[in-house]
Amino acid sequence: DAKTTQPTSMDCAEGRAANLPCNHSTISGNEYVYWYRQIHSQGPQYIIHGLKNNETNEMASLIITEDRKSSTLILPHATLRDTAVYYCIVPGDSSYKLIFGSGTRLLVRP
Amino acid sequence: GAVVSQHPSRVICKSGTSVKIECRSLDFQATTMFWYRQFPKQSLMLMATSNEGSKATYEQGVEKDKFLINHASLTLSTLTVTSAHPEDSSFYICSASDWDKGEQFFGPGTRLTVL
């Protein structure tokens, strides 16, 4: 699996955009980037995934650099309920086996 | 998104007993399910990959005789913690893959406390 690196923690003000970076410099051409989040004492929640193009859904946007070595998850208008640990994962093979790193602990401030 | 349920959500048992946790995909068929364990303030640790109709594949360091996994149907996988001890107390989470969508959905987790 391609290794990912994320900041340990971040914070942002409620209503502002939260931009969470992830480095995956060893990613190969056919590997997807997945983002999940985990709110305290709950199972992880799928957010978004992408391969090369930028992706957007009702939860977030995913911006992947042209060389695919890094990506940014954007929560356009963060709310207090977005406080969670965010995980950037590159599964690496067709088994969809997800290996969780430490993630980024996002705190949304009132 | 798709729904994955777990039962029970919380269980307390005595040391030496066995505990079974169920994981169900409610609105899609999951040929592959995964089991994770999470200790307080730590990340999820993958324990095993469960494939319908075949033996589970365990991650290094996970005892297959202690954590029995059965994936008897496309919508149900069970994890049995045998002869549980206090150090097995943890948050156990399952997930199921929806191949059509290329997504993996997680259950809400089961908190196991072994006294």
Short mmCIF file of C-alpha atoms in Angstrom, two decimals:
data_model
loop_
_atom_site.label_atom_id
_atom_site.label_comp_id
_atom_site.label_asym_id
_atom_site.label_seq_id
_atom_site.Cartn_x
_atom_site.Cartn_y
_atom_site.Cartn_z
CA ASP A 1 0.00 0.00 0.00
CA ALA A 2 1.18 3.50 -0.76
CA LYS A 3 2.10 5.30 2.44
CA THR A 4 0.23 8.49 3.25
CA THR A 5 1.32 11.38 5.44
CA GLN A 6 -1.10 13.75 7.11
CA PRO A 7 -0.74 16.50 9.70
CA THR A 8 -1.58 15.32 13.18
CA SER A 9 -4.13 18.01 13.86
CA MET A 10 -5.76 21.07 12.37
CA ASP A 11 -8.45 23.49 13.33
CA CYS A 12 -10.71 25.89 11.53
CA ALA A 13 -13.54 28.25 12.32
CA GLU A 14 -17.12 27.20 11.85
CA GLY A 15 -18.44 28.28 8.46
CA ARG A 16 -14.99 28.46 6.93
CA ALA A 17 -13.48 25.99 4.51
CA ALA A 18 -11.36 23.23 5.99
CA ASN A 19 -8.51 22.12 3.76
CA LEU A 20 -6.92 18.85 4.82
CA PRO A 21 -3.71 17.87 3.02
CA CYS A 22 -2.33 14.42 2.36
CA ASN A 23 0.93 13.33 0.83
CA HIS A 24 1.10 10.04 -1.05
CA SER A 25 4.31 10.39 -3.02
CA THR A 26 4.70 6.66 -3.69
CA ILE A 27 1.26 6.25 -5.25
CA SER A 28 1.19 4.33 -8.50
CA GLY A 29 -0.81 5.09 -11.59
CA ASN A 30 -3.85 2.95 -10.91
CA GLU A 31 -4.22 3.52 -7.19
CA TYR A 32 -7.13 5.52 -5.86
CA VAL A 33 -7.08 7.97 -2.98
CA TYR A 34 -9.83 7.47 -0.41
CA TRP A 35 -10.93 9.75 2.41
CA TYR A 36 -12.82 8.61 5.47
CA ARG A 37 -13.57 10.29 8.74
CA GLN A 38 -14.33 8.97 12.20
CA ILE A 39 -16.38 10.86 14.68
CA HIS A 40 -15.72 9.87 18.26
CA SER A 41 -16.91 6.35 19.15
CA GLN A 42 -18.46 5.72 15.75
CA GLY A 43 -17.45 3.68 12.73
CA PRO A 44 -15.58 5.47 9.95
CA GLN A 45 -17.67 7.29 7.38
CA TYR A 46 -16.83 7.30 3.69
CA ILE A 47 -16.33 10.80 2.32
CA ILE A 48 -14.95 10.67 -1.20
CA HIS A 49 -12.43 8.97 -3.45
CA GLY A 50 -10.63 9.81 -6.67
CA LEU A 51 -8.00 8.68 -9.13
CA LYS A 52 -6.78 11.62 -11.20
CA ASN A 53 -9.52 14.16 -11.64
CA ASN A 54 -10.87 16.39 -8.96
CA GLU A 55 -14.04 15.06 -7.40
CA THR A 56 -16.93 16.69 -5.62
CA ASN A 57 -19.92 15.31 -3.81
CA GLU A 58 -22.40 16.56 -1.26
CA MET A 59 -19.90 16.23 1.54
CA ALA A 60 -16.61 17.47 0.17
CA SER A 61 -14.28 18.14 -2.71
CA LEU A 62 -11.10 16.23 -3.45
CA ILE A 63 -8.28 17.99 -5.25
CA ILE A 64 -5.52 15.72 -6.56
CA THR A 65 -2.31 17.26 -7.87
CA GLU A 66 -1.31 16.57 -11.43
CA ASP A 67 1.57 14.33 -10.39
CA ARG A 68 -0.83 12.58 -7.96
CA LYS A 69 1.67 12.76 -5.15
CA SER A 70 -0.62 14.74 -2.91
CA SER A 71 -4.25 15.62 -2.46
CA THR A 72 -6.42 17.96 -0.44
CA LEU A 73 -9.82 17.27 1.03
CA ILE A 74 -11.95 20.38 1.19
CA LEU A 75 -14.96 20.79 3.44
CA PRO A 76 -16.37 24.01 1.98
CA HIS A 77 -18.32 25.24 5.00
CA ALA A 78 -17.19 23.39 8.10
CA THR A 79 -19.67 22.87 10.92
CA LEU A 80 -19.13 21.75 14.48
CA ARG A 81 -20.32 18.28 13.45
CA ASP A 82 -17.35 18.00 11.11
CA THR A 83 -15.03 17.70 14.10
CA ALA A 84 -13.51 14.25 13.58
CA VAL A 85 -10.38 12.36 12.63
CA TYR A 86 -9.90 12.38 8.87
CA TYR A 87 -8.05 9.55 7.16
CA CYS A 88 -6.45 9.65 3.74
CA ILE A 89 -5.90 6.11 2.46
CA VAL A 90 -4.45 4.57 -0.67
CA PRO A 91 -5.58 0.92 -0.67
CA GLY A 92 -2.98 -0.20 -3.13
CA ASP A 93 -4.55 -3.32 -4.53
CA SER A 94 -7.83 -4.67 -5.77
CA SER A 95 -8.78 -6.12 -2.42
CA TYR A 96 -9.89 -2.71 -1.14
CA LYS A 97 -8.09 -3.48 2.09
CA LEU A 98 -7.88 -0.17 3.96
CA ILE A 99 -4.92 0.40 6.24
CA PHE A 100 -5.55 3.33 8.55
CA GLY A 101 -2.75 5.65 9.58
CA SER A 102 -2.99 8.21 12.35
CA GLY A 103 -5.13 10.63 10.35
CA THR A 104 -5.70 14.33 10.97
CA ARG A 105 -7.71 15.39 13.97
CA LEU A 106 -9.83 18.31 12.78
CA LEU A 107 -11.34 20.60 15.36
CA VAL A 108 -13.98 23.02 14.14
CA ARG A 109 -14.18 26.01 16.47
CA PRO A 110 -17.42 27.91 17.12
CA GLY B 1 -24.61 5.52 1.28
CA ALA B 2 -25.02 1.83 1.93
CA VAL B 3 -25.82 0.62 5.42
CA VAL B 4 -23.79 -1.79 7.48
CA SER B 5 -25.07 -2.83 10.88
CA GLN B 6 -23.39 -4.49 13.82
CA HIS B 7 -24.88 -6.36 16.72
CA PRO B 8 -24.53 -5.95 19.59
CA SER B 9 -23.43 -2.35 19.88
CA ARG B 10 -22.08 -2.93 23.34
CA VAL B 11 -21.28 -6.09 25.30
CA ILE B 12 -19.81 -6.81 28.70
CA CYS B 13 -18.67 -10.33 29.45
CA LYS B 14 -16.70 -12.27 32.01
CA SER B 15 -13.16 -13.37 31.40
CA GLY B 16 -13.00 -16.77 29.74
CA THR B 17 -16.29 -16.54 27.91
CA SER B 18 -16.79 -16.20 24.16
CA VAL B 19 -18.52 -13.33 22.45
CA LYS B 20 -20.01 -13.26 18.97
CA ILE B 21 -20.34 -10.03 16.99
CA GLU B 22 -22.46 -9.86 13.85
CA CYS B 23 -21.88 -7.63 10.85
CA ARG B 24 -24.58 -7.25 8.22
CA SER B 25 -24.73 -5.38 4.95
CA LEU B 26 -28.34 -4.29 4.76
CA ASP B 27 -28.83 -3.11 1.21
CA PHE B 28 -26.08 -4.67 -0.85
CA GLN B 29 -24.24 -7.94 -1.21
CA ALA B 30 -20.73 -7.90 0.14
CA THR B 31 -18.39 -10.59 -1.08
CA THR B 32 -15.70 -9.15 1.15
CA MET B 33 -15.97 -7.90 4.70
CA PHE B 34 -13.23 -6.66 6.96
CA TRP B 35 -12.81 -6.68 10.71
CA TYR B 36 -10.94 -3.98 12.61
CA ARG B 37 -10.06 -3.35 16.22
CA GLN B 38 -9.50 0.04 17.79
CA PHE B 39 -8.02 0.73 21.20
CA PRO B 40 -8.60 4.07 22.94
CA LYS B 41 -6.85 7.01 21.31
CA GLN B 42 -5.46 4.79 18.57
CA SER B 43 -6.26 4.28 14.92
CA LEU B 44 -8.15 1.33 13.49
CA MET B 45 -6.12 -1.82 13.10
CA LEU B 46 -7.13 -4.30 10.43
CA MET B 47 -7.55 -7.76 11.89
CA ALA B 48 -8.76 -9.88 9.00
CA THR B 49 -10.37 -10.02 5.60
CA SER B 50 -13.48 -12.15 5.38
CA ASN B 51 -14.53 -13.60 2.04
CA GLU B 52 -17.92 -15.22 1.56
CA GLY B 53 -17.64 -18.97 1.38
CA SER B 54 -13.95 -19.19 2.16
CA LYS B 55 -11.56 -18.94 5.07
CA ALA B 56 -10.69 -15.53 6.41
CA THR B 57 -7.26 -14.04 5.84
CA TYR B 58 -5.72 -12.75 9.05
CA GLU B 59 -3.23 -9.93 9.41
CA GLN B 60 0.12 -10.63 10.96
CA GLY B 61 -0.05 -10.98 14.71
CA VAL B 62 -3.78 -11.72 14.85
CA GLU B 63 -4.57 -15.16 16.28
CA LYS B 64 -7.01 -16.95 14.01
CA ASP B 65 -7.96 -19.45 16.72
CA LYS B 66 -8.87 -16.65 19.09
CA PHE B 67 -10.76 -14.49 16.64
CA LEU B 68 -13.00 -16.82 14.65
CA ILE B 69 -14.52 -15.34 11.55
CA ASN B 70 -17.38 -16.81 9.57
CA HIS B 71 -18.76 -15.29 6.37
CA ALA B 72 -21.62 -17.62 5.59
CA SER B 73 -23.60 -15.37 3.28
CA LEU B 74 -23.17 -12.29 1.15
CA THR B 75 -24.74 -10.14 3.83
CA LEU B 76 -23.44 -11.57 7.09
CA SER B 77 -20.04 -12.02 8.69
CA THR B 78 -19.48 -12.91 12.33
CA LEU B 79 -16.49 -12.43 14.59
CA THR B 80 -16.25 -14.61 17.68
CA VAL B 81 -13.79 -13.63 20.36
CA THR B 82 -13.04 -16.91 22.09
CA SER B 83 -11.99 -17.17 25.72
CA ALA B 84 -12.02 -13.42 26.06
CA HIS B 85 -9.64 -11.69 28.46
CA PRO B 86 -9.53 -8.09 29.68
CA GLU B 87 -6.87 -7.23 27.10
CA ASP B 88 -9.40 -8.08 24.39
CA SER B 89 -11.54 -5.17 25.53
CA SER B 90 -11.72 -2.89 22.53
CA PHE B 91 -13.93 -1.30 19.88
CA TYR B 92 -14.53 -3.81 17.09
CA ILE B 93 -15.61 -2.45 13.72
CA CYS B 94 -16.56 -4.25 10.55
CA SER B 95 -16.78 -2.99 7.01
CA ALA B 96 -18.23 -4.31 3.78
CA SER B 97 -17.14 -3.66 0.23
CA ASP B 98 -19.61 -2.66 -2.43
CA TRP B 99 -17.61 -3.55 -5.52
CA ASP B 100 -20.05 -1.85 -7.86
CA LYS B 101 -19.40 1.49 -6.25
CA GLY B 102 -15.77 0.93 -5.36
CA GLU B 103 -16.61 1.93 -1.83
CA GLN B 104 -16.29 0.37 1.58
CA PHE B 105 -18.88 1.02 4.24
CA PHE B 106 -18.32 0.68 7.95
CA GLY B 107 -20.55 -0.53 10.71
CA PRO B 108 -21.14 1.54 13.85
CA GLY B 109 -18.82 -0.62 15.93
CA THR B 110 -19.17 -2.92 18.93
CA ARG B 111 -17.64 -1.99 22.23
CA LEU B 112 -16.47 -5.09 24.07
CA THR B 113 -15.60 -4.94 27.75
CA VAL B 114 -14.17 -8.06 29.35
CA LEU B 115 -14.25 -8.09 33.13
#
